[in-house]
PDB file of C-alpha atoms in Angstrom:
ATOM      1  CA  UNK Y   1     -26.782  70.516 -30.608  1.00  0.00           C
ATOM      2  CA  UNK Y   2     -26.035  66.776 -30.473  1.00  0.00           C
ATOM      3  CA  UNK Y   3     -27.422  64.841 -27.506  1.00  0.00           C
ATOM      4  CA  UNK Y   4     -24.732  63.158 -25.424  1.00  0.00           C
ATOM      5  CA  UNK Y   5     -24.507  59.441 -26.081  1.00  0.00           C
ATOM      6  CA  UNK Y   6     -23.785  57.621 -22.840  1.00  0.00           C
ATOM      7  CA  UNK Y   7     -21.407  54.693 -23.239  1.00  0.00           C
ATOM      8  CA  UNK Y   8     -23.182  52.723 -20.533  1.00  0.00           C
ATOM      9  CA  UNK Y   9     -26.605  51.297 -19.793  1.00  0.00           C
ATOM     10  CA  UNK Y  10     -28.663  50.525 -16.716  1.00  0.00           C
ATOM     11  CA  UNK Y  11     -29.768  46.921 -16.255  1.00  0.00           C
ATOM     12  CA  UNK Y  12     -31.429  45.572 -13.112  1.00  0.00           C
ATOM     13  CA  UNK Y  13     -30.318  48.652 -11.221  1.00  0.00           C
ATOM     14  CA  UNK Y  14     -26.674  48.310 -12.214  1.00  0.00           C
ATOM     15  CA  UNK Y  15     -24.669  50.669 -14.423  1.00  0.00           C
ATOM     16  CA  UNK Y  16     -22.822  48.555 -16.976  1.00  0.00           C
ATOM     17  CA  UNK Y  17     -20.880  48.659 -20.227  1.00  0.00           C
ATOM     18  CA  UNK Y  18     -20.566  45.913 -22.833  1.00  0.00           C
ATOM     19  CA  UNK Y  19     -17.064  44.624 -23.612  1.00  0.00           C
ATOM     20  CA  UNK Y  20     -15.583  41.800 -25.636  1.00  0.00           C
ATOM     21  CA  UNK Y  21     -13.415  39.138 -24.030  1.00  0.00           C
ATOM     22  CA  UNK Y  22     -11.215  36.567 -25.809  1.00  0.00           C
ATOM     23  CA  UNK Y  23     -12.920  34.155 -28.206  1.00  0.00           C
ATOM     24  CA  UNK Y  24     -15.430  36.904 -29.005  1.00  0.00           C
ATOM     25  CA  UNK Y  25     -17.241  36.339 -25.731  1.00  0.00           C
ATOM     26  CA  UNK Y  26     -19.454  39.275 -24.867  1.00  0.00           C
ATOM     27  CA  UNK Y  27     -19.477  40.380 -21.256  1.00  0.00           C
ATOM     28  CA  UNK Y  28     -20.342  43.407 -19.177  1.00  0.00           C
ATOM     29  CA  UNK Y  29     -18.348  45.527 -16.786  1.00  0.00           C
ATOM     30  CA  UNK Y  30     -20.585  46.724 -13.933  1.00  0.00           C
ATOM     31  CA  UNK Y  31     -20.006  49.754 -11.755  1.00  0.00           C
ATOM     32  CA  UNK Y  32     -19.506  48.455  -8.221  1.00  0.00           C
ATOM     33  CA  UNK Y  33     -21.386  49.715  -5.195  1.00  0.00           C
ATOM     34  CA  UNK Y  34     -19.519  50.796  -2.048  1.00  0.00           C
ATOM     35  CA  UNK Y  35     -20.346  47.429  -0.488  1.00  0.00           C
ATOM     36  CA  UNK Y  36     -18.993  45.586  -3.528  1.00  0.00           C
ATOM     37  CA  UNK Y  37     -15.808  47.639  -3.357  1.00  0.00           C
ATOM     38  CA  UNK Y  38     -15.344  46.723   0.293  1.00  0.00           C
ATOM     39  CA  UNK Y  39     -15.749  43.041  -0.582  1.00  0.00           C
ATOM     40  CA  UNK Y  40     -13.311  43.500  -3.448  1.00  0.00           C
ATOM     41  CA  UNK Y  41     -10.770  45.079  -1.111  1.00  0.00           C
ATOM     42  CA  UNK Y  42     -11.157  42.257   1.400  1.00  0.00           C
ATOM     43  CA  UNK Y  43     -10.717  39.631  -1.353  1.00  0.00           C
ATOM     44  CA  UNK Y  44      -7.673  41.467  -2.608  1.00  0.00           C
ATOM     45  CA  UNK Y  45      -5.976  41.472   0.803  1.00  0.00           C
ATOM     46  CA  UNK Y  46      -6.499  37.717   1.115  1.00  0.00           C
ATOM     47  CA  UNK Y  47      -5.157  37.076  -2.396  1.00  0.00           C
ATOM     48  CA  UNK Y  48      -2.121  39.281  -1.762  1.00  0.00           C
ATOM     49  CA  UNK Y  49      -1.165  37.196   1.262  1.00  0.00           C
ATOM     50  CA  UNK Y  50      -1.673  33.984  -0.683  1.00  0.00           C
ATOM     51  CA  UNK Y  51       0.492  35.181  -3.594  1.00  0.00           C
ATOM     52  CA  UNK Y  52       3.231  36.354  -1.211  1.00  0.00           C
ATOM     53  CA  UNK Y  53       3.190  32.955   0.460  1.00  0.00           C
ATOM     54  CA  UNK Y  54       3.537  31.432  -2.984  1.00  0.00           C
ATOM     55  CA  UNK Y  55       6.771  33.427  -3.505  1.00  0.00           C
ATOM     56  CA  UNK Y  56       5.674  36.560  -5.341  1.00  0.00           C
ATOM     57  CA  UNK Y  57       7.019  39.978  -4.448  1.00  0.00           C
ATOM     58  CA  UNK Y  58       4.560  42.220  -2.548  1.00  0.00           C
ATOM     59  CA  UNK Y  59       4.347  44.879  -5.242  1.00  0.00           C
ATOM     60  CA  UNK Y  60       3.663  42.299  -7.960  1.00  0.00           C
ATOM     61  CA  UNK Y  61       1.179  40.393  -5.771  1.00  0.00           C
ATOM     62  CA  UNK Y  62      -0.645  43.590  -4.928  1.00  0.00           C
ATOM     63  CA  UNK Y  63      -1.121  44.617  -8.560  1.00  0.00           C
ATOM     64  CA  UNK Y  64      -2.254  41.169  -9.661  1.00  0.00           C
ATOM     65  CA  UNK Y  65      -4.607  40.713  -6.707  1.00  0.00           C
ATOM     66  CA  UNK Y  66      -6.235  44.122  -7.059  1.00  0.00           C
ATOM     67  CA  UNK Y  67      -6.785  43.680 -10.807  1.00  0.00           C
ATOM     68  CA  UNK Y  68      -8.033  40.096 -10.462  1.00  0.00           C
ATOM     69  CA  UNK Y  69     -10.462  40.914  -7.639  1.00  0.00           C
ATOM     70  CA  UNK Y  70     -11.837  43.946  -9.455  1.00  0.00           C
ATOM     71  CA  UNK Y  71     -12.295  41.841 -12.584  1.00  0.00           C
ATOM     72  CA  UNK Y  72     -14.129  39.067 -10.701  1.00  0.00           C
ATOM     73  CA  UNK Y  73     -16.411  41.534  -8.961  1.00  0.00           C
ATOM     74  CA  UNK Y  74     -17.341  43.651 -11.990  1.00  0.00           C
ATOM     75  CA  UNK Y  75     -17.620  41.110 -14.837  1.00  0.00           C
ATOM     76  CA  UNK Y  76     -21.059  39.628 -15.624  1.00  0.00           C
ATOM     77  CA  UNK Y  77     -22.889  38.007 -18.484  1.00  0.00           C
ATOM     78  CA  UNK Y  78     -25.901  39.405 -20.326  1.00  0.00           C
ATOM     79  CA  UNK Y  79     -28.200  38.387 -17.447  1.00  0.00           C
ATOM     80  CA  UNK Y  80     -26.051  40.159 -14.896  1.00  0.00           C
ATOM     81  CA  UNK Y  81     -24.667  36.865 -13.499  1.00  0.00           C
ATOM     82  CA  UNK Y  82     -20.956  36.715 -12.517  1.00  0.00           C
ATOM     83  CA  UNK Y  83     -18.701  35.256 -15.185  1.00  0.00           C
ATOM     84  CA  UNK Y  84     -16.253  33.852 -12.672  1.00  0.00           C
ATOM     85  CA  UNK Y  85     -16.823  32.329  -9.255  1.00  0.00           C
ATOM     86  CA  UNK Y  86     -13.423  33.282  -7.899  1.00  0.00           C
ATOM     87  CA  UNK Y  87     -10.029  34.771  -8.784  1.00  0.00           C
ATOM     88  CA  UNK Y  88      -8.519  31.377  -9.488  1.00  0.00           C
ATOM     89  CA  UNK Y  89     -11.061  30.678 -12.275  1.00  0.00           C
ATOM     90  CA  UNK Y  90     -10.466  34.169 -13.683  1.00  0.00           C
ATOM     91  CA  UNK Y  91      -6.701  33.889 -13.656  1.00  0.00           C
ATOM     92  CA  UNK Y  92      -6.867  30.435 -15.284  1.00  0.00           C
ATOM     93  CA  UNK Y  93      -9.139  31.786 -18.055  1.00  0.00           C
ATOM     94  CA  UNK Y  94      -7.688  35.214 -18.831  1.00  0.00           C
ATOM     95  CA  UNK Y  95      -4.206  36.529 -19.440  1.00  0.00           C
ATOM     96  CA  UNK Y  96      -2.686  39.642 -17.929  1.00  0.00           C
ATOM     97  CA  UNK Y  97      -3.569  41.817 -20.927  1.00  0.00           C
ATOM     98  CA  UNK Y  98      -7.216  40.770 -20.692  1.00  0.00           C
ATOM     99  CA  UNK Y  99      -7.334  41.677 -16.988  1.00  0.00           C
ATOM    100  CA  UNK Y 100      -5.717  45.045 -17.665  1.00  0.00           C
ATOM    101  CA  UNK Y 101      -8.265  45.695 -20.406  1.00  0.00           C
ATOM    102  CA  UNK Y 102     -11.102  44.921 -17.955  1.00  0.00           C
ATOM    103  CA  UNK Y 103      -9.607  47.256 -15.337  1.00  0.00           C
ATOM    104  CA  UNK Y 104      -9.223  49.976 -17.956  1.00  0.00           C
ATOM    105  CA  UNK Y 105     -12.841  49.546 -19.113  1.00  0.00           C
ATOM    106  CA  UNK Y 106     -14.016  49.710 -15.495  1.00  0.00           C
ATOM    107  CA  UNK Y 107     -12.040  52.906 -14.954  1.00  0.00           C
ATOM    108  CA  UNK Y 108     -13.574  54.427 -18.106  1.00  0.00           C
ATOM    109  CA  UNK Y 109     -17.084  53.401 -17.060  1.00  0.00           C
ATOM    110  CA  UNK Y 110     -16.571  54.962 -13.667  1.00  0.00           C
ATOM    111  CA  UNK Y 111     -15.225  58.144 -15.218  1.00  0.00           C
ATOM    112  CA  UNK Y 112     -18.037  58.323 -17.794  1.00  0.00           C
ATOM    113  CA  UNK Y 113     -20.759  57.690 -15.269  1.00  0.00           C
ATOM    114  CA  UNK Y 114     -19.470  60.026 -12.581  1.00  0.00           C
ATOM    115  CA  UNK Y 115     -18.333  62.652 -15.099  1.00  0.00           C
ATOM    116  CA  UNK Y 116     -16.824  65.016 -12.553  1.00  0.00           C
ATOM    117  CA  UNK Y 117     -13.874  65.546 -14.839  1.00  0.00           C
ATOM    118  CA  UNK Y 118     -16.250  67.102 -17.400  1.00  0.00           C
ATOM    119  CA  UNK Y 119     -17.645  69.727 -15.058  1.00  0.00           C
ATOM    120  CA  UNK Y 120     -16.338  73.265 -15.258  1.00  0.00           C
ATOM    121  CA  UNK Y 121     -15.320  75.156 -12.121  1.00  0.00           C
ATOM    122  CA  UNK Y 122     -18.732  76.791 -11.665  1.00  0.00           C
ATOM    123  CA  UNK Y 123     -20.637  73.459 -11.971  1.00  0.00           C
ATOM    124  CA  UNK Y 124     -18.199  71.752  -9.626  1.00  0.00           C
ATOM    125  CA  UNK Y 125     -18.699  74.435  -6.972  1.00  0.00           C
ATOM    126  CA  UNK Y 126     -22.461  74.026  -7.297  1.00  0.00           C
ATOM    127  CA  UNK Y 127     -22.130  70.272  -6.682  1.00  0.00           C
ATOM    128  CA  UNK Y 128     -19.962  70.919  -3.621  1.00  0.00           C
ATOM    129  CA  UNK Y 129     -22.609  73.270  -2.179  1.00  0.00           C
ATOM    130  CA  UNK Y 130     -25.397  70.692  -2.588  1.00  0.00           C
TER     131      UNK Y 130
END
């Protein structure tokens, strides 16, 4: 039986996955803590309002803000330092496809790490009981 190869690593207490950004720049997508997600949500709400004030439709502003904030919060370099200081820097450096790729990688990391989708019904019931 083959051992499962995990597509992520643990570095300085963070679960992360290596990805490639434009210009062959290596970066890492980190799984966010609950606190980080709350900060991300707060950042997103502020950015949504700013984008709406700049003339964007709410639905478009919401998608862009959520993706940009998640990308800023989860992207780090090899030493686990943030790649971007804020959403403005990120949006000036990356295009929409790059951001969507980051969001997709984050979603896959989350799914791989949590792995609840791989549990059968019996295992899932056991998790619920504990």
